[in-house]
PDB file of N, CA and C in Angstrom:
ATOM      1  N   UNK S 233     -22.312  37.855 104.011  1.00 89.00           N
ATOM      2  CA  UNK S 233     -21.356  38.888 104.355  1.00 89.00           C
ATOM      3  C   UNK S 233     -19.925  38.385 104.197  1.00 89.00           C
ATOM      4  N   UNK S 234     -19.691  37.144 104.586  1.00 92.00           N
ATOM      5  CA  UNK S 234     -18.353  36.574 104.475  1.00 92.00           C
ATOM      6  C   UNK S 234     -17.958  36.465 102.999  1.00 92.00           C
ATOM      7  N   UNK S 235     -18.906  36.069 102.145  1.00 89.00           N
ATOM      8  CA  UNK S 235     -18.619  35.954 100.710  1.00 89.00           C
ATOM      9  C   UNK S 235     -18.227  37.306 100.119  1.00 89.00           C
ATOM     10  N   UNK S 236     -18.871  38.369 100.546  1.00 91.00           N
ATOM     11  CA  UNK S 236     -18.556  39.707 100.026  1.00 91.00           C
ATOM     12  C   UNK S 236     -17.137  40.107 100.405  1.00 91.00           C
ATOM     13  N   UNK S 237     -16.727  39.817 101.628  1.00 93.00           N
ATOM     14  CA  UNK S 237     -15.363  40.130 102.071  1.00 93.00           C
ATOM     15  C   UNK S 237     -14.349  39.317 101.262  1.00 93.00           C
ATOM     16  N   UNK S 238     -14.623  38.036 101.064  1.00 92.00           N
ATOM     17  CA  UNK S 238     -13.731  37.188 100.272  1.00 92.00           C
ATOM     18  C   UNK S 238     -13.678  37.668  98.824  1.00 92.00           C
ATOM     19  N   UNK S 239     -14.829  37.980  98.237  1.00 92.00           N
ATOM     20  CA  UNK S 239     -14.879  38.442  96.853  1.00 92.00           C
ATOM     21  C   UNK S 239     -14.124  39.759  96.685  1.00 92.00           C
ATOM     22  N   UNK S 240     -14.274  40.694  97.621  1.00 93.00           N
ATOM     23  CA  UNK S 240     -13.554  41.965  97.537  1.00 93.00           C
ATOM     24  C   UNK S 240     -12.043  41.773  97.699  1.00 93.00           C
ATOM     25  N   UNK S 241     -11.652  40.851  98.569  1.00 93.00           N
ATOM     26  CA  UNK S 241     -10.221  40.565  98.738  1.00 93.00           C
ATOM     27  C   UNK S 241      -9.623  40.023  97.447  1.00 93.00           C
ATOM     28  N   UNK S 242     -10.300  39.063  96.839  1.00 93.00           N
ATOM     29  CA  UNK S 242      -9.829  38.519  95.573  1.00 93.00           C
ATOM     30  C   UNK S 242      -9.881  39.579  94.473  1.00 93.00           C
ATOM     31  N   UNK S 243     -10.891  40.444  94.501  1.00 94.00           N
ATOM     32  CA  UNK S 243     -11.026  41.487  93.490  1.00 94.00           C
ATOM     33  C   UNK S 243      -9.855  42.460  93.556  1.00 94.00           C
ATOM     34  N   UNK S 244      -9.498  42.914  94.755  1.00 94.00           N
ATOM     35  CA  UNK S 244      -8.356  43.813  94.883  1.00 94.00           C
ATOM     36  C   UNK S 244      -7.061  43.124  94.482  1.00 94.00           C
ATOM     37  N   UNK S 245      -6.888  41.876  94.883  1.00 93.00           N
ATOM     38  CA  UNK S 245      -5.672  41.143  94.512  1.00 93.00           C
ATOM     39  C   UNK S 245      -5.587  40.969  92.999  1.00 93.00           C
ATOM     40  N   UNK S 246      -6.678  40.593  92.358  1.00 92.00           N
ATOM     41  CA  UNK S 246      -6.691  40.435  90.907  1.00 92.00           C
ATOM     42  C   UNK S 246      -6.449  41.740  90.188  1.00 92.00           C
ATOM     43  N   UNK S 247      -7.025  42.834  90.693  1.00 92.00           N
ATOM     44  CA  UNK S 247      -6.805  44.148  90.096  1.00 92.00           C
ATOM     45  C   UNK S 247      -5.366  44.593  90.194  1.00 92.00           C
ATOM     46  N   UNK S 248      -4.746  44.348  91.337  1.00 93.00           N
ATOM     47  CA  UNK S 248      -3.345  44.732  91.516  1.00 93.00           C
ATOM     48  C   UNK S 248      -2.439  43.904  90.615  1.00 93.00           C
ATOM     49  N   UNK S 249      -2.673  42.603  90.552  1.00 91.00           N
ATOM     50  CA  UNK S 249      -1.864  41.741  89.682  1.00 91.00           C
ATOM     51  C   UNK S 249      -2.034  42.148  88.217  1.00 91.00           C
ATOM     52  N   UNK S 250      -3.272  42.409  87.801  1.00 88.00           N
ATOM     53  CA  UNK S 250      -3.523  42.840  86.426  1.00 88.00           C
ATOM     54  C   UNK S 250      -2.829  44.150  86.105  1.00 88.00           C
ATOM     55  N   UNK S 251      -2.840  45.095  87.044  1.00 87.00           N
ATOM     56  CA  UNK S 251      -2.181  46.390  86.819  1.00 87.00           C
ATOM     57  C   UNK S 251      -0.671  46.227  86.739  1.00 87.00           C
ATOM     58  N   UNK S 252      -0.102  45.372  87.559  1.00 86.00           N
ATOM     59  CA  UNK S 252       1.344  45.120  87.512  1.00 86.00           C
ATOM     60  C   UNK S 252       1.751  44.559  86.160  1.00 86.00           C
ATOM     61  N   UNK S 253       0.881  43.749  85.581  1.00 83.00           N
ATOM     62  CA  UNK S 253       1.179  43.135  84.287  1.00 83.00           C
ATOM     63  C   UNK S 253       0.859  44.043  83.108  1.00 83.00           C
ATOM     64  N   UNK S 254       0.444  45.282  83.368  1.00 77.00           N
ATOM     65  CA  UNK S 254       0.234  46.244  82.299  1.00 77.00           C
ATOM     66  C   UNK S 254      -1.174  46.289  81.751  1.00 77.00           C
ATOM     67  N   UNK S 255      -2.122  45.714  82.449  1.00 83.00           N
ATOM     68  CA  UNK S 255      -3.507  45.707  82.006  1.00 83.00           C
ATOM     69  C   UNK S 255      -4.326  46.637  82.888  1.00 83.00           C
ATOM     70  N   UNK S 256      -5.633  46.627  82.721  1.00 86.00           N
ATOM     71  CA  UNK S 256      -6.522  47.504  83.463  1.00 86.00           C
ATOM     72  C   UNK S 256      -6.819  46.958  84.863  1.00 86.00           C
ATOM     73  N   UNK S 257      -6.637  47.796  85.867  1.00 93.00           N
ATOM     74  CA  UNK S 257      -6.977  47.415  87.233  1.00 93.00           C
ATOM     75  C   UNK S 257      -8.465  47.125  87.348  1.00 93.00           C
ATOM     76  N   UNK S 258      -9.299  48.000  86.774  1.00 94.00           N
ATOM     77  CA  UNK S 258     -10.748  47.897  86.916  1.00 94.00           C
ATOM     78  C   UNK S 258     -11.293  46.614  86.294  1.00 94.00           C
ATOM     79  N   UNK S 259     -10.802  46.251  85.110  1.00 92.00           N
ATOM     80  CA  UNK S 259     -11.286  45.030  84.452  1.00 92.00           C
ATOM     81  C   UNK S 259     -10.934  43.796  85.280  1.00 92.00           C
ATOM     82  N   UNK S 260      -9.683  43.715  85.743  1.00 91.00           N
ATOM     83  CA  UNK S 260      -9.284  42.555  86.545  1.00 91.00           C
ATOM     84  C   UNK S 260      -9.950  42.581  87.919  1.00 91.00           C
ATOM     85  N   UNK S 261     -10.266  43.761  88.432  1.00 95.00           N
ATOM     86  CA  UNK S 261     -11.021  43.871  89.678  1.00 95.00           C
ATOM     87  C   UNK S 261     -12.403  43.238  89.510  1.00 95.00           C
ATOM     88  N   UNK S 262     -13.071  43.568  88.410  1.00 94.00           N
ATOM     89  CA  UNK S 262     -14.403  43.013  88.158  1.00 94.00           C
ATOM     90  C   UNK S 262     -14.363  41.503  87.925  1.00 94.00           C
ATOM     91  N   UNK S 263     -13.394  41.043  87.135  1.00 93.00           N
ATOM     92  CA  UNK S 263     -13.298  39.614  86.841  1.00 93.00           C
ATOM     93  C   UNK S 263     -13.007  38.828  88.122  1.00 93.00           C
ATOM     94  N   UNK S 264     -12.030  39.292  88.886  1.00 93.00           N
ATOM     95  CA  UNK S 264     -11.645  38.577  90.111  1.00 93.00           C
ATOM     96  C   UNK S 264     -12.716  38.666  91.194  1.00 93.00           C
ATOM     97  N   UNK S 265     -13.515  39.710  91.185  1.00 92.00           N
ATOM     98  CA  UNK S 265     -14.602  39.819  92.145  1.00 92.00           C
ATOM     99  C   UNK S 265     -15.791  38.957  91.778  1.00 92.00           C
ATOM    100  N   UNK S 266     -16.044  38.797  90.476  1.00 93.00           N
ATOM    101  CA  UNK S 266     -17.191  37.998  90.028  1.00 93.00           C
ATOM    102  C   UNK S 266     -16.952  36.506  90.244  1.00 93.00           C
ATOM    103  N   UNK S 267     -15.771  36.044  89.902  1.00 92.00           N
ATOM    104  CA  UNK S 267     -15.400  34.635  90.112  1.00 92.00           C
ATOM    105  C   UNK S 267     -14.055  34.625  90.853  1.00 92.00           C
ATOM    106  N   UNK S 268     -14.104  34.709  92.174  1.00 90.00           N
ATOM    107  CA  UNK S 268     -12.903  34.987  92.968  1.00 90.00           C
ATOM    108  C   UNK S 268     -11.671  34.130  92.685  1.00 90.00           C
ATOM    109  N   UNK S 269     -11.726  32.851  92.821  1.00 91.00           N
ATOM    110  CA  UNK S 269     -10.520  32.021  92.677  1.00 91.00           C
ATOM    111  C   UNK S 269     -10.073  31.961  91.220  1.00 91.00           C
ATOM    112  N   UNK S 270     -11.006  31.735  90.327  1.00 93.00           N
ATOM    113  CA  UNK S 270     -10.672  31.616  88.905  1.00 93.00           C
ATOM    114  C   UNK S 270     -10.201  32.956  88.345  1.00 93.00           C
ATOM    115  N   UNK S 271     -10.815  34.054  88.772  1.00 91.00           N
ATOM    116  CA  UNK S 271     -10.424  35.374  88.294  1.00 91.00           C
ATOM    117  C   UNK S 271      -9.014  35.741  88.704  1.00 91.00           C
ATOM    118  N   UNK S 272      -8.656  35.459  89.937  1.00 88.00           N
ATOM    119  CA  UNK S 272      -7.299  35.741  90.396  1.00 88.00           C
ATOM    120  C   UNK S 272      -6.292  34.851  89.676  1.00 88.00           C
ATOM    121  N   UNK S 273      -6.641  33.582  89.472  1.00 91.00           N
ATOM    122  CA  UNK S 273      -5.747  32.673  88.743  1.00 91.00           C
ATOM    123  C   UNK S 273      -5.548  33.161  87.306  1.00 91.00           C
ATOM    124  N   UNK S 274      -6.602  33.655  86.686  1.00 90.00           N
ATOM    125  CA  UNK S 274      -6.487  34.179  85.323  1.00 90.00           C
ATOM    126  C   UNK S 274      -5.592  35.408  85.292  1.00 90.00           C
ATOM    127  N   UNK S 275      -5.703  36.280  86.290  1.00 88.00           N
ATOM    128  CA  UNK S 275      -4.847  37.470  86.348  1.00 88.00           C
ATOM    129  C   UNK S 275      -3.388  37.080  86.531  1.00 88.00           C
ATOM    130  N   UNK S 276      -3.136  36.077  87.346  1.00 88.00           N
ATOM    131  CA  UNK S 276      -1.753  35.635  87.574  1.00 88.00           C
ATOM    132  C   UNK S 276      -1.175  34.994  86.308  1.00 88.00           C
ATOM    133  N   UNK S 277      -1.984  34.237  85.585  1.00 88.00           N
ATOM    134  CA  UNK S 277      -1.506  33.541  84.396  1.00 88.00           C
ATOM    135  C   UNK S 277      -1.515  34.409  83.147  1.00 88.00           C
ATOM    136  N   UNK S 278      -2.122  35.593  83.206  1.00 85.00           N
ATOM    137  CA  UNK S 278      -2.176  36.511  82.066  1.00 85.00           C
ATOM    138  C   UNK S 278      -0.765  36.947  81.705  1.00 85.00           C
ATOM    139  N   UNK S 279      -0.496  37.049  80.416  1.00 76.00           N
ATOM    140  CA  UNK S 279       0.863  37.392  79.978  1.00 76.00           C
ATOM    141  C   UNK S 279       1.157  38.868  80.214  1.00 76.00           C
ATOM    142  N   UNK S 280       2.421  39.177  80.407  1.00 73.00           N
ATOM    143  CA  UNK S 280       2.863  40.554  80.534  1.00 73.00           C
ATOM    144  C   UNK S 280       2.776  41.228  79.176  1.00 73.00           C
ATOM    145  N   UNK S 281       2.232  42.429  79.129  1.00 66.00           N
ATOM    146  CA  UNK S 281       2.131  43.172  77.882  1.00 66.00           C
ATOM    147  C   UNK S 281       3.510  43.642  77.424  1.00 66.00           C
ATOM    148  N   UNK S 282       4.441  43.827  78.349  1.00 65.00           N
ATOM    149  CA  UNK S 282       5.768  44.321  78.007  1.00 65.00           C
ATOM    150  C   UNK S 282       6.662  43.224  77.428  1.00 65.00           C
ATOM    151  N   UNK S 283       6.240  41.952  77.508  1.00 68.00           N
ATOM    152  CA  UNK S 283       7.052  40.850  76.977  1.00 68.00           C
ATOM    153  C   UNK S 283       6.834  40.620  75.487  1.00 68.00           C
ATOM    154  N   UNK S 284       5.900  41.325  74.884  1.00 74.00           N
ATOM    155  CA  UNK S 284       5.577  41.137  73.473  1.00 74.00           C
ATOM    156  C   UNK S 284       6.507  41.961  72.589  1.00 74.00           C
ATOM    157  N   UNK S 285       6.926  41.362  71.472  1.00 79.00           N
ATOM    158  CA  UNK S 285       7.754  42.082  70.512  1.00 79.00           C
ATOM    159  C   UNK S 285       6.915  43.154  69.825  1.00 79.00           C
ATOM    160  N   UNK S 286       7.582  44.172  69.309  1.00 82.00           N
ATOM    161  CA  UNK S 286       6.893  45.290  68.671  1.00 82.00           C
ATOM    162  C   UNK S 286       7.514  45.568  67.314  1.00 82.00           C
ATOM    163  N   UNK S 287       6.852  46.431  66.549  1.00 86.00           N
ATOM    164  CA  UNK S 287       7.362  46.845  65.247  1.00 86.00           C
ATOM    165  C   UNK S 287       6.921  48.270  64.965  1.00 86.00           C
ATOM    166  N   UNK S 288       7.587  48.896  64.004  1.00 85.00           N
ATOM    167  CA  UNK S 288       7.301  50.272  63.643  1.00 85.00           C
ATOM    168  C   UNK S 288       6.405  50.295  62.405  1.00 85.00           C
ATOM    169  N   UNK S 289       5.375  51.135  62.419  1.00 87.00           N
ATOM    170  CA  UNK S 289       4.475  51.280  61.273  1.00 87.00           C
ATOM    171  C   UNK S 289       5.247  51.935  60.121  1.00 87.00           C
ATOM    172  N   UNK S 290       5.177  51.373  58.919  1.00 85.00           N
ATOM    173  CA  UNK S 290       5.908  51.968  57.792  1.00 85.00           C
ATOM    174  C   UNK S 290       5.316  53.304  57.328  1.00 85.00           C
ATOM    175  N   UNK S 291       4.059  53.585  57.640  1.00 87.00           N
ATOM    176  CA  UNK S 291       3.416  54.832  57.196  1.00 87.00           C
ATOM    177  C   UNK S 291       3.715  56.003  58.130  1.00 87.00           C
ATOM    178  N   UNK S 292       3.445  55.814  59.424  1.00 90.00           N
ATOM    179  CA  UNK S 292       3.563  56.946  60.360  1.00 90.00           C
ATOM    180  C   UNK S 292       4.707  56.798  61.366  1.00 90.00           C
ATOM    181  N   UNK S 293       5.302  55.608  61.475  1.00 85.00           N
ATOM    182  CA  UNK S 293       6.415  55.396  62.397  1.00 85.00           C
ATOM    183  C   UNK S 293       5.999  55.056  63.821  1.00 85.00           C
ATOM    184  N   UNK S 294       4.712  54.907  64.063  1.00 87.00           N
ATOM    185  CA  UNK S 294       4.211  54.558  65.396  1.00 87.00           C
ATOM    186  C   UNK S 294       4.626  53.132  65.747  1.00 87.00           C
ATOM    187  N   UNK S 295       5.003  52.883  66.986  1.00 84.00           N
ATOM    188  CA  UNK S 295       5.403  51.542  67.417  1.00 84.00           C
ATOM    189  C   UNK S 295       4.150  50.774  67.835  1.00 84.00           C
ATOM    190  N   UNK S 296       3.897  49.640  67.166  1.00 83.00           N
ATOM    191  CA  UNK S 296       2.716  48.809  67.390  1.00 83.00           C
ATOM    192  C   UNK S 296       3.158  47.433  67.874  1.00 83.00           C
ATOM    193  N   UNK S 297       2.214  46.694  68.441  1.00 82.00           N
ATOM    194  CA  UNK S 297       2.479  45.311  68.808  1.00 82.00           C
ATOM    195  C   UNK S 297       2.675  44.499  67.532  1.00 82.00           C
ATOM    196  N   UNK S 298       3.459  43.444  67.602  1.00 81.00           N
ATOM    197  CA  UNK S 298       3.785  42.658  66.415  1.00 81.00           C
ATOM    198  C   UNK S 298       2.555  41.977  65.815  1.00 81.00           C
ATOM    199  N   UNK S 299       1.564  41.659  66.628  1.00 79.00           N
ATOM    200  CA  UNK S 299       0.382  40.939  66.144  1.00 79.00           C
ATOM    201  C   UNK S 299      -0.730  41.870  65.664  1.00 79.00           C
ATOM    202  N   UNK S 300      -0.541  43.196  65.736  1.00 82.00           N
ATOM    203  CA  UNK S 300      -1.568  44.127  65.261  1.00 82.00           C
ATOM    204  C   UNK S 300      -1.691  44.060  63.745  1.00 82.00           C
ATOM    205  N   UNK S 301      -2.924  44.022  63.255  1.00 84.00           N
ATOM    206  CA  UNK S 301      -3.169  44.002  61.811  1.00 84.00           C
ATOM    207  C   UNK S 301      -3.310  45.410  61.257  1.00 84.00           C
ATOM    208  N   UNK S 302      -3.688  46.365  62.117  1.00 88.00           N
ATOM    209  CA  UNK S 302      -3.826  47.765  61.723  1.00 88.00           C
ATOM    210  C   UNK S 302      -3.039  48.636  62.686  1.00 88.00           C
ATOM    211  N   UNK S 303      -2.478  49.720  62.155  1.00 87.00           N
ATOM    212  CA  UNK S 303      -1.782  50.682  63.008  1.00 87.00           C
ATOM    213  C   UNK S 303      -2.822  51.408  63.849  1.00 87.00           C
ATOM    214  N   UNK S 304      -2.570  51.531  65.136  1.00 83.00           N
ATOM    215  CA  UNK S 304      -3.533  52.174  66.021  1.00 83.00           C
ATOM    216  C   UNK S 304      -3.525  53.690  65.882  1.00 83.00           C
ATOM    217  N   UNK S 305      -2.536  54.259  65.224  1.00 88.00           N
ATOM    218  CA  UNK S 305      -2.486  55.702  65.033  1.00 88.00           C
ATOM    219  C   UNK S 305      -3.065  56.124  63.692  1.00 88.00           C
ATOM    220  N   UNK S 306      -2.551  55.544  62.588  1.00 90.00           N
ATOM    221  CA  UNK S 306      -2.973  56.013  61.261  1.00 90.00           C
ATOM    222  C   UNK S 306      -3.975  55.083  60.582  1.00 90.00           C
ATOM    223  N   UNK S 307      -4.135  53.860  61.075  1.00 85.00           N
ATOM    224  CA  UNK S 307      -5.116  52.945  60.517  1.00 85.00           C
ATOM    225  C   UNK S 307      -4.652  52.175  59.295  1.00 85.00           C
ATOM    226  N   UNK S 308      -3.374  52.289  58.934  1.00 86.00           N
ATOM    227  CA  UNK S 308      -2.897  51.559  57.759  1.00 86.00           C
ATOM    228  C   UNK S 308      -2.780  50.068  58.064  1.00 86.00           C
ATOM    229  N   UNK S 309      -2.994  49.253  57.038  1.00 88.00           N
ATOM    230  CA  UNK S 309      -2.927  47.805  57.195  1.00 88.00           C
ATOM    231  C   UNK S 309      -1.464  47.375  57.288  1.00 88.00           C
ATOM    232  N   UNK S 310      -1.178  46.490  58.231  1.00 86.00           N
ATOM    233  CA  UNK S 310       0.190  46.048  58.469  1.00 86.00           C
ATOM    234  C   UNK S 310       0.345  44.584  58.092  1.00 86.00           C
ATOM    235  N   UNK S 311       1.348  44.283  57.269  1.00 84.00           N
ATOM    236  CA  UNK S 311       1.695  42.907  56.973  1.00 84.00           C
ATOM    237  C   UNK S 311       2.598  42.401  58.084  1.00 84.00           C
ATOM    238  N   UNK S 312       2.753  41.073  58.170  1.00 79.00           N
ATOM    239  CA  UNK S 312       3.649  40.539  59.195  1.00 79.00           C
ATOM    240  C   UNK S 312       5.068  40.987  58.860  1.00 79.00           C
ATOM    241  N   UNK S 313       5.809  41.531  59.826  1.00 75.00           N
ATOM    242  CA  UNK S 313       7.117  42.124  59.540  1.00 75.00           C
ATOM    243  C   UNK S 313       8.201  41.085  59.257  1.00 75.00           C
ATOM    244  N   UNK S 314       9.214  41.545  58.555  1.00 78.00           N
ATOM    245  CA  UNK S 314      10.413  40.730  58.347  1.00 78.00           C
ATOM    246  C   UNK S 314      11.157  40.630  59.676  1.00 78.00           C
ATOM    247  N   UNK S 315      12.049  39.672  59.774  1.00 73.00           N
ATOM    248  CA  UNK S 315      12.813  39.458  61.005  1.00 73.00           C
ATOM    249  C   UNK S 315      13.605  40.709  61.400  1.00 73.00           C
ATOM    250  N   UNK S 316      14.115  41.457  60.409  1.00 72.00           N
ATOM    251  CA  UNK S 316      14.929  42.640  60.692  1.00 72.00           C
ATOM    252  C   UNK S 316      14.090  43.817  61.185  1.00 72.00           C
ATOM    253  N   UNK S 317      12.765  43.803  60.960  1.00 74.00           N
ATOM    254  CA  UNK S 317      11.894  44.904  61.365  1.00 74.00           C
ATOM    255  C   UNK S 317      11.350  44.750  62.782  1.00 74.00           C
ATOM    256  N   UNK S 318      11.546  43.606  63.412  1.00 73.00           N
ATOM    257  CA  UNK S 318      11.004  43.350  64.741  1.00 73.00           C
ATOM    258  C   UNK S 318      11.857  44.034  65.794  1.00 73.00           C
ATOM    259  N   UNK S 319      11.200  44.808  66.657  1.00 75.00           N
ATOM    260  CA  UNK S 319      11.881  45.487  67.750  1.00 75.00           C
ATOM    261  C   UNK S 319      11.828  44.606  68.991  1.00 75.00           C
ATOM    262  N   UNK S 320      12.846  44.677  69.841  1.00 71.00           N
ATOM    263  CA  UNK S 320      12.829  43.843  71.057  1.00 71.00           C
ATOM    264  C   UNK S 320      11.743  44.321  72.014  1.00 71.00           C
ATOM    265  N   UNK S 321      11.315  43.446  72.934  1.00 69.00           N
ATOM    266  CA  UNK S 321      10.303  43.834  73.929  1.00 69.00           C
ATOM    267  C   UNK S 321      10.780  44.983  74.786  1.00 69.00           C
ATOM    268  N   UNK S 322       9.829  45.756  75.299  1.00 64.00           N
ATOM    269  CA  UNK S 322      10.132  46.889  76.152  1.00 64.00           C
ATOM    270  C   UNK S 322      10.540  46.380  77.527  1.00 64.00           C
ATOM    271  N   UNK S 323      11.621  46.925  78.072  1.00 58.00           N
ATOM    272  CA  UNK S 323      12.065  46.520  79.408  1.00 58.00           C
ATOM    273  C   UNK S 323      11.113  47.097  80.446  1.00 58.00           C
ATOM    274  N   UNK S 324      10.741  46.308  81.477  1.00 53.00           N
ATOM    275  CA  UNK S 324       9.838  46.838  82.514  1.00 53.00           C
ATOM    276  C   UNK S 324      10.486  47.961  83.284  1.00 53.00           C
ATOM    277  N   UNK S 325       9.670  48.947  83.644  1.00 50.00           N
ATOM    278  CA  UNK S 325      10.197  50.125  84.345  1.00 50.00           C
ATOM    279  C   UNK S 325      10.163  49.973  85.837  1.00 50.00           C
TER     280      UNK S 325
END
């Protein structure tokens, strides 16, 4: 019973940290609940999604992450952008 309380506490903490960083609450809830200490540490060390540079798709104009190989809207293949095509990271709201 004590382990379940500890696991749920870590699960909620990991889910909240993951959601703050722009990821899924449910996924980090499951990870942090399955392996409490390591899961929460992974959520804390996970990078912020808003800190990543972005770029505009040349076909449809959709803004994609810089490391995406395909546009998530139109499916066109994306080459690595020139320095002038890189958009700054999104400011946290």
